[in-house]
Tab-separated table of C-alpha atoms in Angstrom:
chain	number	residue	atom	x	y	z
A	1	MET	CA	-163.804	-3.777	-26.976
A	2	ARG	CA	-160.191	-2.648	-26.759
A	3	LEU	CA	-157.576	-5.372	-26.145
A	4	GLY	CA	-153.822	-5.158	-25.831
A	5	ARG	CA	-150.702	-6.196	-23.992
A	6	VAL	CA	-149.010	-4.171	-21.268
A	7	TRP	CA	-145.682	-4.534	-19.561
A	8	THR	CA	-146.147	-5.078	-15.816
A	9	PRO	CA	-143.942	-5.941	-12.837
A	10	ASN	CA	-145.118	-9.531	-13.492
A	11	GLY	CA	-144.049	-9.430	-17.123
A	12	PRO	CA	-146.216	-8.894	-20.212
A	13	ARG	CA	-149.946	-9.307	-19.644
A	14	PRO	CA	-152.916	-9.532	-22.045
A	15	VAL	CA	-155.473	-6.882	-21.106
A	16	ALA	CA	-158.844	-5.388	-21.933
A	17	GLN	CA	-159.675	-1.746	-21.307
A	18	ASP	CA	-162.328	-0.959	-18.711
A	19	GLY	CA	-162.606	2.808	-18.370
A	20	ASP	CA	-159.334	4.106	-16.964
A	21	ARG	CA	-157.952	0.624	-16.276
A	22	TRP	CA	-156.284	-2.078	-18.305
A	23	VAL	CA	-157.686	-5.250	-16.735
A	24	VAL	CA	-155.735	-8.484	-17.186
A	25	VAL	CA	-157.685	-11.125	-19.138
A	26	SER	CA	-157.454	-14.912	-19.090
A	27	ASP	CA	-156.772	-15.230	-22.816
A	28	LEU	CA	-156.609	-12.596	-25.542
A	29	TYR	CA	-157.986	-14.972	-28.181
A	30	ASP	CA	-160.763	-16.725	-26.273
A	31	PRO	CA	-164.162	-15.115	-26.988
A	32	ASP	CA	-165.132	-16.200	-23.450
A	33	ARG	CA	-162.075	-14.540	-21.916
A	34	ARG	CA	-162.504	-13.595	-18.253
A	35	LEU	CA	-161.429	-10.372	-16.561
A	36	LEU	CA	-158.969	-11.270	-13.790
A	37	ASP	CA	-158.401	-9.512	-10.500
A	38	GLU	CA	-155.332	-7.611	-11.702
A	39	TRP	CA	-155.340	-4.212	-13.376
A	40	TYR	CA	-153.115	-1.286	-14.300
A	41	PRO	CA	-154.009	2.368	-14.841
A	42	VAL	CA	-154.374	3.308	-18.508
A	43	GLN	CA	-152.479	6.494	-17.699
A	44	GLY	CA	-148.790	5.666	-17.854
A	45	ALA	CA	-149.206	2.034	-18.955
A	46	GLU	CA	-146.383	0.710	-21.113
A	47	LEU	CA	-148.110	-0.784	-24.136
A	48	LEU	CA	-146.436	-3.623	-26.033
A	49	ALA	CA	-147.197	-4.936	-29.500
A	50	PRO	CA	-150.810	-6.025	-28.882
A	51	CYS	CA	-150.265	-9.592	-30.099
A	52	GLU	CA	-147.409	-12.035	-30.677
A	53	PRO	CA	-147.746	-13.319	-34.235
A	54	TYR	CA	-146.321	-16.571	-35.585
A	55	VAL	CA	-146.954	-15.242	-39.071
A	56	VAL	CA	-147.011	-11.673	-40.407
A	57	MET	CA	-148.159	-11.248	-43.991
A	58	GLY	CA	-148.389	-8.077	-46.028
A	59	MET	CA	-150.304	-7.582	-49.229
A	60	ALA	CA	-148.161	-6.585	-52.202
A	61	HIS	CA	-149.354	-4.083	-54.851
A	62	ASN	CA	-152.666	-3.406	-53.099
A	63	SER	CA	-152.432	0.378	-53.122
A	64	GLY	CA	-155.214	1.434	-55.432
A	65	PRO	CA	-158.000	0.275	-57.737
A	66	GLY	CA	-155.567	-0.273	-60.636
A	67	ASP	CA	-153.827	-3.007	-58.671
A	68	ARG	CA	-156.973	-5.088	-58.961
A	69	ALA	CA	-155.897	-5.878	-62.522
A	70	LEU	CA	-153.062	-7.928	-61.028
A	71	ALA	CA	-153.517	-11.209	-59.196
A	72	PRO	CA	-153.211	-10.700	-55.438
A	73	GLN	CA	-149.802	-11.433	-53.938
A	74	ALA	CA	-148.433	-11.336	-50.431
A	75	PHE	CA	-145.037	-11.197	-48.763
A	76	SER	CA	-144.062	-12.218	-45.272
A	77	LYS	CA	-142.395	-10.097	-42.621
A	78	SER	CA	-140.167	-11.569	-39.930
A	79	THR	CA	-141.877	-11.946	-36.565
A	80	ARG	CA	-138.579	-10.669	-35.132
A	81	SER	CA	-139.256	-7.309	-36.843
A	82	VAL	CA	-142.473	-6.778	-34.835
A	83	VAL	CA	-142.340	-4.028	-32.201
A	84	GLY	CA	-144.875	-2.083	-30.175
A	85	PRO	CA	-145.705	1.606	-29.879
A	86	GLY	CA	-142.732	3.830	-29.105
A	87	ALA	CA	-140.135	1.192	-29.993
A	88	PRO	CA	-137.384	2.258	-32.380
A	89	VAL	CA	-137.310	1.455	-36.084
A	90	ALA	CA	-133.663	0.930	-37.107
A	91	LEU	CA	-133.077	2.725	-40.407
A	92	SER	CA	-129.370	3.418	-40.079
A	93	GLY	CA	-127.334	0.686	-41.720
A	94	VAL	CA	-130.124	-0.029	-44.209
A	95	ASP	CA	-129.016	0.162	-47.843
A	96	GLY	CA	-130.917	2.872	-49.683
A	97	ALA	CA	-134.092	4.833	-49.085
A	98	THR	CA	-136.705	3.794	-46.556
A	99	ALA	CA	-140.412	4.520	-46.244
A	100	VAL	CA	-143.075	4.192	-43.613
A	101	GLU	CA	-146.419	2.797	-44.754
A	102	GLY	CA	-149.548	3.268	-42.668
A	103	GLU	CA	-151.870	0.279	-42.929
A	104	LEU	CA	-154.903	-1.193	-41.279
A	105	ALA	CA	-153.767	-4.483	-39.721
A	106	VAL	CA	-155.982	-7.496	-39.074
A	107	VAL	CA	-155.297	-9.583	-35.971
A	108	ILE	CA	-156.419	-13.189	-36.392
A	109	GLY	CA	-158.275	-14.807	-33.493
A	110	ARG	CA	-158.516	-18.467	-34.414
A	111	ARG	CA	-157.250	-21.044	-36.890
A	112	ALA	CA	-158.051	-19.951	-40.452
A	113	ARG	CA	-157.592	-22.126	-43.531
A	114	ARG	CA	-159.309	-22.053	-46.935
A	115	LEU	CA	-161.877	-19.536	-45.786
A	116	THR	CA	-164.922	-18.547	-47.769
A	117	ILE	CA	-165.904	-14.864	-47.737
A	118	ASP	CA	-168.701	-15.685	-45.278
A	119	GLU	CA	-166.287	-17.319	-42.823
A	120	VAL	CA	-163.917	-14.342	-42.641
A	121	PRO	CA	-165.597	-12.386	-39.809
A	122	ASP	CA	-165.424	-15.421	-37.501
A	123	VAL	CA	-161.624	-15.640	-37.591
A	124	ILE	CA	-160.883	-11.952	-36.951
A	125	LEU	CA	-160.069	-10.968	-33.376
A	126	GLY	CA	-159.828	-7.290	-34.237
A	127	TRP	CA	-157.975	-4.423	-35.825
A	128	THR	CA	-154.804	-2.566	-35.058
A	129	ILE	CA	-152.489	-0.093	-36.773
A	130	GLY	CA	-149.513	-1.377	-38.736
A	131	ASN	CA	-146.500	0.492	-40.044
A	132	ASP	CA	-145.053	-1.601	-42.873
A	133	VAL	CA	-141.570	-0.070	-42.886
A	134	THR	CA	-139.850	-0.788	-46.175
A	135	ALA	CA	-136.317	-0.407	-47.531
A	136	VAL	CA	-137.725	0.695	-50.865
A	137	ASP	CA	-134.513	0.568	-52.894
A	138	GLN	CA	-134.179	-3.124	-52.056
A	139	ILE	CA	-137.390	-4.096	-53.848
A	140	ALA	CA	-135.772	-3.724	-57.267
A	141	LEU	CA	-132.897	-5.935	-56.118
A	142	ASP	CA	-135.028	-8.668	-54.560
A	143	ASP	CA	-138.490	-9.481	-55.916
A	144	LYS	CA	-139.112	-11.738	-52.903
A	145	MET	CA	-138.905	-8.586	-50.723
A	146	THR	CA	-136.801	-10.357	-48.089
A	147	GLN	CA	-134.232	-7.562	-48.269
A	148	ALA	CA	-136.862	-4.788	-48.150
A	149	LYS	CA	-139.188	-5.839	-45.350
A	150	ASN	CA	-137.341	-7.423	-42.456
A	151	GLY	CA	-135.089	-4.870	-40.779
A	152	ASP	CA	-135.062	-4.451	-37.000
A	153	GLY	CA	-138.239	-2.749	-35.864
A	154	PHE	CA	-139.643	-2.738	-39.409
A	155	THR	CA	-143.097	-3.881	-38.248
A	156	PRO	CA	-144.514	-1.592	-35.559
A	157	ILE	CA	-148.059	-2.604	-34.574
A	158	GLY	CA	-150.426	-1.195	-31.988
A	159	PRO	CA	-151.159	0.589	-29.801
A	160	TRP	CA	-154.066	-1.825	-29.154
A	161	ILE	CA	-156.695	-3.966	-30.868
A	162	GLU	CA	-160.217	-2.685	-31.476
A	163	THR	CA	-162.599	-5.616	-31.871
A	164	ASP	CA	-165.421	-3.557	-33.380
A	165	LEU	CA	-164.547	-1.776	-36.597
A	166	ASP	CA	-165.969	-1.723	-40.090
A	167	PRO	CA	-162.801	-1.944	-42.212
A	168	SER	CA	-164.386	-0.884	-45.508
A	169	ASP	CA	-163.687	2.871	-45.304
A	170	VAL	CA	-161.473	4.013	-42.430
A	171	GLU	CA	-159.166	7.000	-42.729
A	172	ILE	CA	-155.406	6.463	-42.455
A	173	VAL	CA	-153.088	9.443	-41.838
A	174	VAL	CA	-149.293	9.297	-41.904
A	175	ASP	CA	-147.276	12.023	-40.157
A	176	VAL	CA	-143.510	12.367	-40.063
A	177	ASP	CA	-142.141	14.777	-37.454
A	178	GLY	CA	-145.619	16.165	-36.978
A	179	VAL	CA	-146.223	16.986	-40.633
A	180	THR	CA	-148.950	15.093	-42.461
A	181	GLN	CA	-147.419	13.333	-45.449
A	182	ALA	CA	-150.314	11.167	-46.599
A	183	ARG	CA	-154.012	10.810	-45.945
A	184	SER	CA	-156.264	8.189	-47.495
A	185	SER	CA	-158.774	5.462	-46.696
A	186	THR	CA	-159.011	1.690	-46.789
A	187	ALA	CA	-161.753	2.266	-49.377
A	188	GLY	CA	-158.857	2.789	-51.789
A	189	LEU	CA	-157.419	-0.717	-51.387
A	190	ALA	CA	-157.522	-2.881	-54.493
A	191	TRP	CA	-158.500	-6.072	-52.640
A	192	ASN	CA	-160.569	-5.663	-49.495
A	193	VAL	CA	-159.817	-7.361	-46.209
A	194	ALA	CA	-162.191	-10.286	-46.686
A	195	GLU	CA	-160.806	-10.980	-50.162
A	196	GLN	CA	-157.271	-10.856	-48.755
A	197	LEU	CA	-158.013	-13.455	-46.081
A	198	VAL	CA	-159.721	-15.742	-48.596
A	199	TYR	CA	-156.636	-15.463	-50.812
A	200	LEU	CA	-154.063	-15.976	-48.063
A	201	THR	CA	-155.796	-18.901	-46.374
A	202	GLN	CA	-156.058	-20.674	-49.708
A	203	HIS	CA	-152.278	-21.063	-49.496
A	204	LEU	CA	-151.393	-21.113	-45.793
A	205	THR	CA	-152.815	-21.440	-42.315
A	206	LEU	CA	-153.247	-18.384	-40.127
A	207	GLY	CA	-153.876	-18.625	-36.403
A	208	PRO	CA	-154.296	-16.689	-33.165
A	209	GLY	CA	-152.150	-13.568	-33.023
A	210	ASP	CA	-151.133	-13.614	-36.679
A	211	VAL	CA	-151.207	-10.267	-38.439
A	212	VAL	CA	-152.081	-9.256	-41.984
A	213	LEU	CA	-151.005	-5.799	-43.136
A	214	THR	CA	-153.747	-4.976	-45.577
A	215	GLY	CA	-151.880	-2.592	-47.883
A	216	ALA	CA	-151.078	1.109	-48.102
A	217	PRO	CA	-153.677	3.028	-50.164
A	218	GLY	CA	-151.185	5.795	-50.895
A	219	THR	CA	-150.367	6.096	-47.197
A	220	THR	CA	-146.606	6.048	-47.666
A	221	ALA	CA	-143.969	8.591	-46.652
A	222	ALA	CA	-140.197	8.758	-46.936
A	223	ALA	CA	-138.360	8.405	-43.635
A	224	ARG	CA	-134.770	8.673	-42.446
A	225	PRO	CA	-133.120	8.099	-39.083
A	226	GLY	CA	-133.905	10.523	-36.281
A	227	GLN	CA	-137.547	11.172	-37.074
A	228	ARG	CA	-140.886	10.309	-35.490
A	229	ALA	CA	-143.316	8.366	-37.673
A	230	ARG	CA	-146.964	8.441	-36.724
A	231	VAL	CA	-149.831	6.463	-38.235
A	232	SER	CA	-153.379	7.320	-37.191
A	233	ILE	CA	-156.417	5.245	-38.122
A	234	ALA	CA	-159.951	6.450	-37.465
A	235	GLY	CA	-161.642	4.275	-34.856
A	236	ILE	CA	-158.391	2.852	-33.507
A	237	GLY	CA	-155.926	5.577	-32.506
A	238	THR	CA	-152.320	6.540	-33.216
A	239	LEU	CA	-149.164	4.448	-33.451
A	240	GLU	CA	-145.961	6.440	-33.055
A	241	ASN	CA	-142.405	5.169	-33.403
A	242	PRO	CA	-139.039	6.902	-33.577
A	243	THR	CA	-136.638	6.065	-36.389
A	244	VAL	CA	-133.015	5.627	-35.376
B	1	MET	CA	-123.590	-33.663	-29.324
B	2	ARG	CA	-127.105	-34.595	-30.372
B	3	LEU	CA	-129.923	-32.289	-29.206
B	4	GLY	CA	-133.635	-32.446	-29.805
B	5	ARG	CA	-137.123	-32.150	-28.415
B	6	VAL	CA	-139.259	-35.074	-27.248
B	7	TRP	CA	-142.894	-35.343	-26.305
B	8	THR	CA	-143.256	-36.475	-22.668
B	9	PRO	CA	-146.080	-36.878	-20.146
B	10	ASN	CA	-144.967	-33.417	-18.930
B	11	GLY	CA	-145.226	-31.884	-22.396
B	12	PRO	CA	-142.448	-31.133	-24.858
B	13	ARG	CA	-138.941	-31.192	-23.396
B	14	PRO	CA	-135.559	-30.097	-24.788
B	15	VAL	CA	-133.138	-33.009	-24.581
B	16	ALA	CA	-129.579	-34.168	-25.233
B	17	GLN	CA	-128.718	-37.753	-26.089
B	18	ASP	CA	-126.625	-39.715	-23.589
B	19	GLY	CA	-126.244	-43.267	-24.877
B	20	ASP	CA	-129.675	-44.896	-24.908
B	21	ARG	CA	-131.333	-41.998	-23.091
B	22	TRP	CA	-132.679	-38.600	-24.042
B	23	VAL	CA	-131.793	-36.482	-20.987
B	24	VAL	CA	-133.757	-33.269	-20.407
B	25	VAL	CA	-131.570	-30.147	-20.555
B	26	SER	CA	-132.002	-26.756	-18.927
B	27	ASP	CA	-131.886	-24.818	-22.213
B	28	LEU	CA	-131.356	-25.998	-25.768
B	29	TYR	CA	-129.564	-22.786	-26.772
B	30	ASP	CA	-127.336	-22.171	-23.748
B	31	PRO	CA	-123.798	-23.486	-24.352
B	32	ASP	CA	-123.632	-24.088	-20.577
B	33	ARG	CA	-126.856	-26.095	-20.588
B	34	ARG	CA	-127.164	-28.554	-17.689
B	35	LEU	CA	-128.437	-32.125	-17.826
B	36	LEU	CA	-131.461	-32.410	-15.521
B	37	ASP	CA	-132.614	-35.395	-13.525
B	38	GLU	CA	-135.272	-36.418	-16.050
B	39	TRP	CA	-134.745	-38.750	-18.983
B	40	TYR	CA	-136.564	-40.889	-21.518
B	41	PRO	CA	-135.416	-43.995	-23.395
B	42	VAL	CA	-134.223	-43.274	-26.936
B	43	GLN	CA	-136.102	-46.393	-28.016
B	44	GLY	CA	-139.716	-45.397	-28.563
B	45	ALA	CA	-139.254	-41.674	-27.866
B	46	GLU	CA	-141.611	-39.408	-29.785
B	47	LEU	CA	-139.366	-36.827	-31.430
B	48	LEU	CA	-140.740	-33.374	-32.213
B	49	ALA	CA	-139.332	-30.722	-34.526
B	50	PRO	CA	-135.986	-30.182	-32.752
B	51	CYS	CA	-136.439	-26.414	-32.388
B	52	GLU	CA	-139.221	-23.826	-32.451
B	53	PRO	CA	-138.202	-21.144	-34.947
B	54	TYR	CA	-139.461	-17.568	-35.030
B	55	VAL	CA	-138.040	-17.289	-38.527
B	56	VAL	CA	-137.527	-19.938	-41.225
B	57	MET	CA	-135.629	-18.827	-44.311
B	58	GLY	CA	-134.827	-20.821	-47.419
B	59	MET	CA	-132.256	-19.969	-50.039
B	60	ALA	CA	-133.679	-19.486	-53.525
B	61	HIS	CA	-131.837	-20.654	-56.686
B	62	ASN	CA	-128.930	-22.172	-54.750
B	63	SER	CA	-128.974	-25.565	-56.435
B	64	GLY	CA	-125.715	-25.653	-58.355
B	65	PRO	CA	-122.564	-23.736	-59.256
B	66	GLY	CA	-124.343	-21.883	-62.081
B	67	ASP	CA	-126.599	-20.178	-59.554
B	68	ARG	CA	-123.567	-18.340	-58.243
B	69	ALA	CA	-123.891	-16.042	-61.250
B	70	LEU	CA	-127.084	-14.692	-59.654
B	71	ALA	CA	-127.201	-12.547	-56.528
B	72	PRO	CA	-128.262	-14.617	-53.525
B	73	GLN	CA	-131.941	-14.448	-52.608
B	74	ALA	CA	-134.015	-15.982	-49.867
B	75	PHE	CA	-137.684	-16.659	-49.185
B	76	SER	CA	-139.408	-17.206	-45.893
B	77	LYS	CA	-141.501	-20.185	-44.819
B	78	SER	CA	-144.314	-19.898	-42.301
B	79	THR	CA	-143.376	-21.116	-38.831
B	80	ARG	CA	-146.823	-22.707	-38.811
B	81	SER	CA	-145.643	-25.036	-41.621
B	82	VAL	CA	-142.903	-26.541	-39.415
B	83	VAL	CA	-143.453	-30.148	-38.322
B	84	GLY	CA	-141.316	-32.895	-36.836
B	85	PRO	CA	-140.388	-36.383	-38.003
B	86	GLY	CA	-143.335	-38.587	-38.906
B	87	ALA	CA	-145.810	-35.700	-39.101
B	88	PRO	CA	-147.951	-35.495	-42.222
B	89	VAL	CA	-147.284	-33.181	-45.157
B	90	ALA	CA	-150.648	-32.080	-46.604
B	91	LEU	CA	-150.438	-32.257	-50.397
B	92	SER	CA	-154.094	-32.835	-51.189
B	93	GLY	CA	-155.874	-29.584	-51.901
B	94	VAL	CA	-152.661	-27.992	-53.171
B	95	ASP	CA	-152.966	-26.537	-56.663
B	96	GLY	CA	-150.589	-28.266	-59.054
B	97	ALA	CA	-147.510	-30.435	-58.713
B	98	THR	CA	-145.553	-30.726	-55.484
B	99	ALA	CA	-141.965	-31.689	-54.738
B	100	VAL	CA	-139.934	-32.662	-51.724
B	101	GLU	CA	-136.490	-31.071	-51.421
B	102	GLY	CA	-133.848	-32.557	-49.141
B	103	GLU	CA	-131.680	-29.856	-47.587
B	104	LEU	CA	-129.130	-29.374	-44.859
B	105	ALA	CA	-130.729	-27.035	-42.308
B	106	VAL	CA	-128.850	-24.709	-39.968
B	107	VAL	CA	-130.268	-24.146	-36.497
B	108	ILE	CA	-129.274	-20.763	-35.075
B	109	GLY	CA	-128.137	-20.643	-31.448
B	110	ARG	CA	-127.882	-16.963	-30.627
B	111	ARG	CA	-128.731	-13.512	-31.957
B	112	ALA	CA	-127.144	-12.997	-35.373
B	113	ARG	CA	-127.053	-9.672	-37.231
B	114	ARG	CA	-124.665	-8.360	-39.893
B	115	LEU	CA	-122.258	-11.259	-39.419
B	116	THR	CA	-118.822	-11.443	-40.946
B	117	ILE	CA	-117.700	-14.813	-42.289
B	118	ASP	CA	-115.524	-15.272	-39.194
B	119	GLU	CA	-118.468	-14.740	-36.845
B	120	VAL	CA	-120.682	-17.377	-38.473
B	121	PRO	CA	-119.560	-20.444	-36.499
B	122	ASP	CA	-120.349	-18.705	-33.191
B	123	VAL	CA	-124.050	-18.280	-33.970
B	124	ILE	CA	-124.737	-21.845	-35.157
B	125	LEU	CA	-126.231	-24.235	-32.625
B	126	GLY	CA	-126.084	-27.172	-35.005
B	127	TRP	CA	-127.457	-28.970	-38.037
B	128	THR	CA	-130.603	-30.824	-38.832
B	129	ILE	CA	-132.385	-32.196	-41.886
B	130	GLY	CA	-134.947	-30.069	-43.693
B	131	ASN	CA	-137.518	-31.039	-46.277
B	132	ASP	CA	-138.432	-27.867	-48.159
B	133	VAL	CA	-141.759	-29.070	-49.568
B	134	THR	CA	-142.779	-26.915	-52.512
B	135	ALA	CA	-145.931	-26.491	-54.602
B	136	VAL	CA	-143.792	-26.121	-57.706
B	137	ASP	CA	-146.498	-24.972	-60.112
B	138	GLN	CA	-147.188	-21.982	-57.853
B	139	ILE	CA	-143.719	-20.494	-58.327
B	140	ALA	CA	-144.551	-19.271	-61.831
B	141	LEU	CA	-147.718	-17.644	-60.484
B	142	ASP	CA	-146.094	-15.937	-57.481
B	143	ASP	CA	-142.482	-14.802	-57.590
B	144	LYS	CA	-142.613	-14.100	-53.838
B	145	MET	CA	-143.128	-17.869	-53.325
B	146	THR	CA	-145.815	-17.300	-50.700
B	147	GLN	CA	-148.153	-19.632	-52.603
B	148	ALA	CA	-145.478	-22.306	-53.138
B	149	LYS	CA	-143.851	-22.691	-49.754
B	150	ASN	CA	-146.341	-22.423	-46.912
B	151	GLY	CA	-148.761	-25.351	-47.009
B	152	ASP	CA	-149.555	-27.344	-43.888
B	153	GLY	CA	-146.624	-29.544	-42.960
B	154	PHE	CA	-144.497	-28.070	-45.773
B	155	THR	CA	-141.430	-27.712	-43.524
B	156	PRO	CA	-140.495	-30.996	-41.848
B	157	ILE	CA	-137.298	-30.679	-39.815
B	158	GLY	CA	-135.451	-33.173	-37.645
B	159	PRO	CA	-135.113	-35.758	-36.335
B	160	TRP	CA	-132.550	-34.017	-34.126
B	161	ILE	CA	-129.720	-31.465	-34.143
B	162	GLU	CA	-126.078	-32.522	-34.491
B	163	THR	CA	-123.818	-29.830	-33.073
B	164	ASP	CA	-120.636	-31.181	-34.690
B	165	LEU	CA	-120.737	-31.345	-38.458
B	166	ASP	CA	-118.594	-29.948	-41.254
B	167	PRO	CA	-121.248	-28.682	-43.695
B	168	SER	CA	-118.964	-28.302	-46.693
B	169	ASP	CA	-119.501	-31.729	-48.275
B	170	VAL	CA	-122.210	-33.890	-46.730
B	171	GLU	CA	-124.257	-36.335	-48.755
B	172	ILE	CA	-128.016	-35.800	-49.090
B	173	VAL	CA	-130.260	-38.638	-50.314
B	174	VAL	CA	-133.969	-38.295	-51.103
B	175	ASP	CA	-136.170	-41.420	-51.173
B	176	VAL	CA	-139.857	-41.589	-52.035
B	177	ASP	CA	-141.627	-44.804	-51.062
B	178	GLY	CA	-138.244	-46.437	-50.507
B	179	VAL	CA	-136.851	-45.642	-53.946
B	180	THR	CA	-133.894	-43.260	-54.161
B	181	GLN	CA	-134.858	-40.320	-56.358
B	182	ALA	CA	-131.890	-38.008	-55.827
B	183	ARG	CA	-128.425	-38.137	-54.303
B	184	SER	CA	-126.019	-35.223	-54.089
B	185	SER	CA	-123.864	-33.227	-51.665
B	186	THR	CA	-123.807	-29.801	-50.071
B	187	ALA	CA	-120.560	-29.342	-52.004
B	188	GLY	CA	-122.850	-28.621	-54.979
B	189	LEU	CA	-124.510	-25.567	-53.392
B	190	ALA	CA	-123.871	-22.267	-55.151
B	191	TRP	CA	-123.470	-20.244	-51.946
B	192	ASN	CA	-122.085	-22.080	-48.943
B	193	VAL	CA	-123.595	-21.929	-45.487
B	194	ALA	CA	-121.307	-19.210	-44.143
B	195	GLU	CA	-121.968	-17.026	-47.178
B	196	GLN	CA	-125.707	-17.558	-46.747
B	197	LEU	CA	-125.674	-16.415	-43.126
B	198	VAL	CA	-123.596	-13.346	-43.978
B	199	TYR	CA	-126.125	-12.509	-46.691
B	200	LEU	CA	-129.240	-13.101	-44.601
B	201	THR	CA	-128.051	-11.283	-41.501
B	202	GLN	CA	-127.179	-8.249	-43.600
B	203	HIS	CA	-130.927	-7.815	-44.043
B	204	LEU	CA	-132.579	-9.323	-40.965
B	205	THR	CA	-131.939	-10.597	-37.466
B	206	LEU	CA	-131.819	-14.321	-36.774
B	207	GLY	CA	-132.009	-15.733	-33.272
B	208	PRO	CA	-132.191	-18.909	-31.174
B	209	GLY	CA	-134.165	-21.666	-32.847
B	210	ASP	CA	-134.382	-20.005	-36.243
B	211	VAL	CA	-133.781	-22.259	-39.225
B	212	VAL	CA	-132.126	-21.680	-42.586
B	213	LEU	CA	-132.777	-24.236	-45.312
B	214	THR	CA	-129.534	-24.063	-47.232
B	215	GLY	CA	-130.749	-25.136	-50.669
B	216	ALA	CA	-131.303	-28.341	-52.641
B	217	PRO	CA	-128.240	-29.286	-54.721
B	218	GLY	CA	-130.364	-31.357	-57.085
B	219	THR	CA	-131.965	-33.172	-54.146
B	220	THR	CA	-135.538	-32.759	-55.336
B	221	ALA	CA	-138.200	-35.356	-56.094
B	222	ALA	CA	-141.822	-35.202	-57.216
B	223	ALA	CA	-144.319	-36.216	-54.565
B	224	ARG	CA	-148.070	-36.797	-54.394
B	225	PRO	CA	-150.426	-37.661	-51.545
B	226	GLY	CA	-150.120	-41.103	-49.953
B	227	GLN	CA	-146.368	-41.506	-50.163
B	228	ARG	CA	-143.488	-41.587	-47.696
B	229	ALA	CA	-140.741	-39.002	-48.270
B	230	ARG	CA	-137.369	-39.664	-46.685
B	231	VAL	CA	-134.353	-37.357	-46.549
B	232	SER	CA	-131.065	-38.753	-45.256
B	233	ILE	CA	-127.999	-36.628	-44.552
B	234	ALA	CA	-124.621	-38.170	-43.737
B	235	GLY	CA	-123.628	-37.403	-40.161
B	236	ILE	CA	-127.166	-36.564	-39.050
B	237	GLY	CA	-129.652	-39.325	-39.867
B	238	THR	CA	-132.972	-39.704	-41.658
B	239	LEU	CA	-136.116	-37.580	-41.638
B	240	GLU	CA	-139.227	-39.400	-42.811
B	241	ASN	CA	-142.692	-37.920	-43.319
B	242	PRO	CA	-145.864	-39.233	-44.936
B	243	THR	CA	-147.652	-37.157	-47.560
B	244	VAL	CA	-151.416	-37.017	-47.240
């Protein structure tokens, strides 16, 4: 199923796709969500970030098999940096070089704490595309990554959530201004999604709408203001955002 | 003025104190907030965390004048770790030693980005007490502090917000089980509050309800499950939470 959030004359609405319609649902996170008697054409719909996280975590150094030699680590991104498809990423005013990072993003569906591997599937609502925009020169100045990860619009997610996806080997392609800069697969991640959620929930609680950016398996490209960054993930779609 | 949030038969309500009453207000963050025709006795009121942050930041290594030799750094705390007065801090199940840290906390009142020192007072709604609970043994394992800072109940704040306070030299006292373990003043912080907000907003946007834990000037005490941790700040009050 494809879930999301659209902007409507009544404000933002959680929706599920039914053919050429986005149908408003009772609750994005309830497995027994009902389709309500309100819908909007898919054509021309203004899609918002498909969830409203309380917590956004990103996996650090999870870019290739070699990173498995290191203990897993994660950083947080400000929920105020989350934007939807088409929303601007503010790179001007940022100190130093910036990069876009195409990543498979997990959207959590229910409370998750100290999960075992077997419990992981139960807490996942679905999958979306994340662009983990990073002020790369700031990482050397701040090992906590606060300075690198939290600029305005630095966490585009969307365009929607696919509930049915096998995350083990999906292709991720990063384009900048229409030119492919990186192409890889989640199969290249050091720690897989289930291992990441076991690790994270050992240390903190995740809950409905929270997002985990699962790492960039080489899917990184330099970006500067005035470009269009596009991340495509097989089985989900394409997330495009302008840089300003 | 004293602002806060109380639990009522109608759900959580933003309030301002008027003598022996908590009077419901139209908007905690609006300087022109109105007092509504709904109030609750101060005596017996159930106080909640006085704001609902989207972003909680804490200053790293800001404990004494020597830390001024280092560049300022900040870590984030999960908004899901925020609790109000009296709510439990979950220390059992945490790997290694834990500490409570009594800190003056700033509550942001309006959008704040790339502030100058002169602009800082305009964005501050007021001041509350923060207990920056920390799994101290995790810091050596994870320089990003994700593992140290985000346990359940690890960010007690409250009991209310005082809008009028000079933050430059206020006393902070930390008690555990009724015994004073630490006593110091914000005058001992390496970077003062205005400098902290200039630093943070250079890298990220803060907004209404967001909280900055300004650092523990020696106001740290070891804690284990089954205790009562109390942080008192002159001009605000006392924040008490059980550890479980």
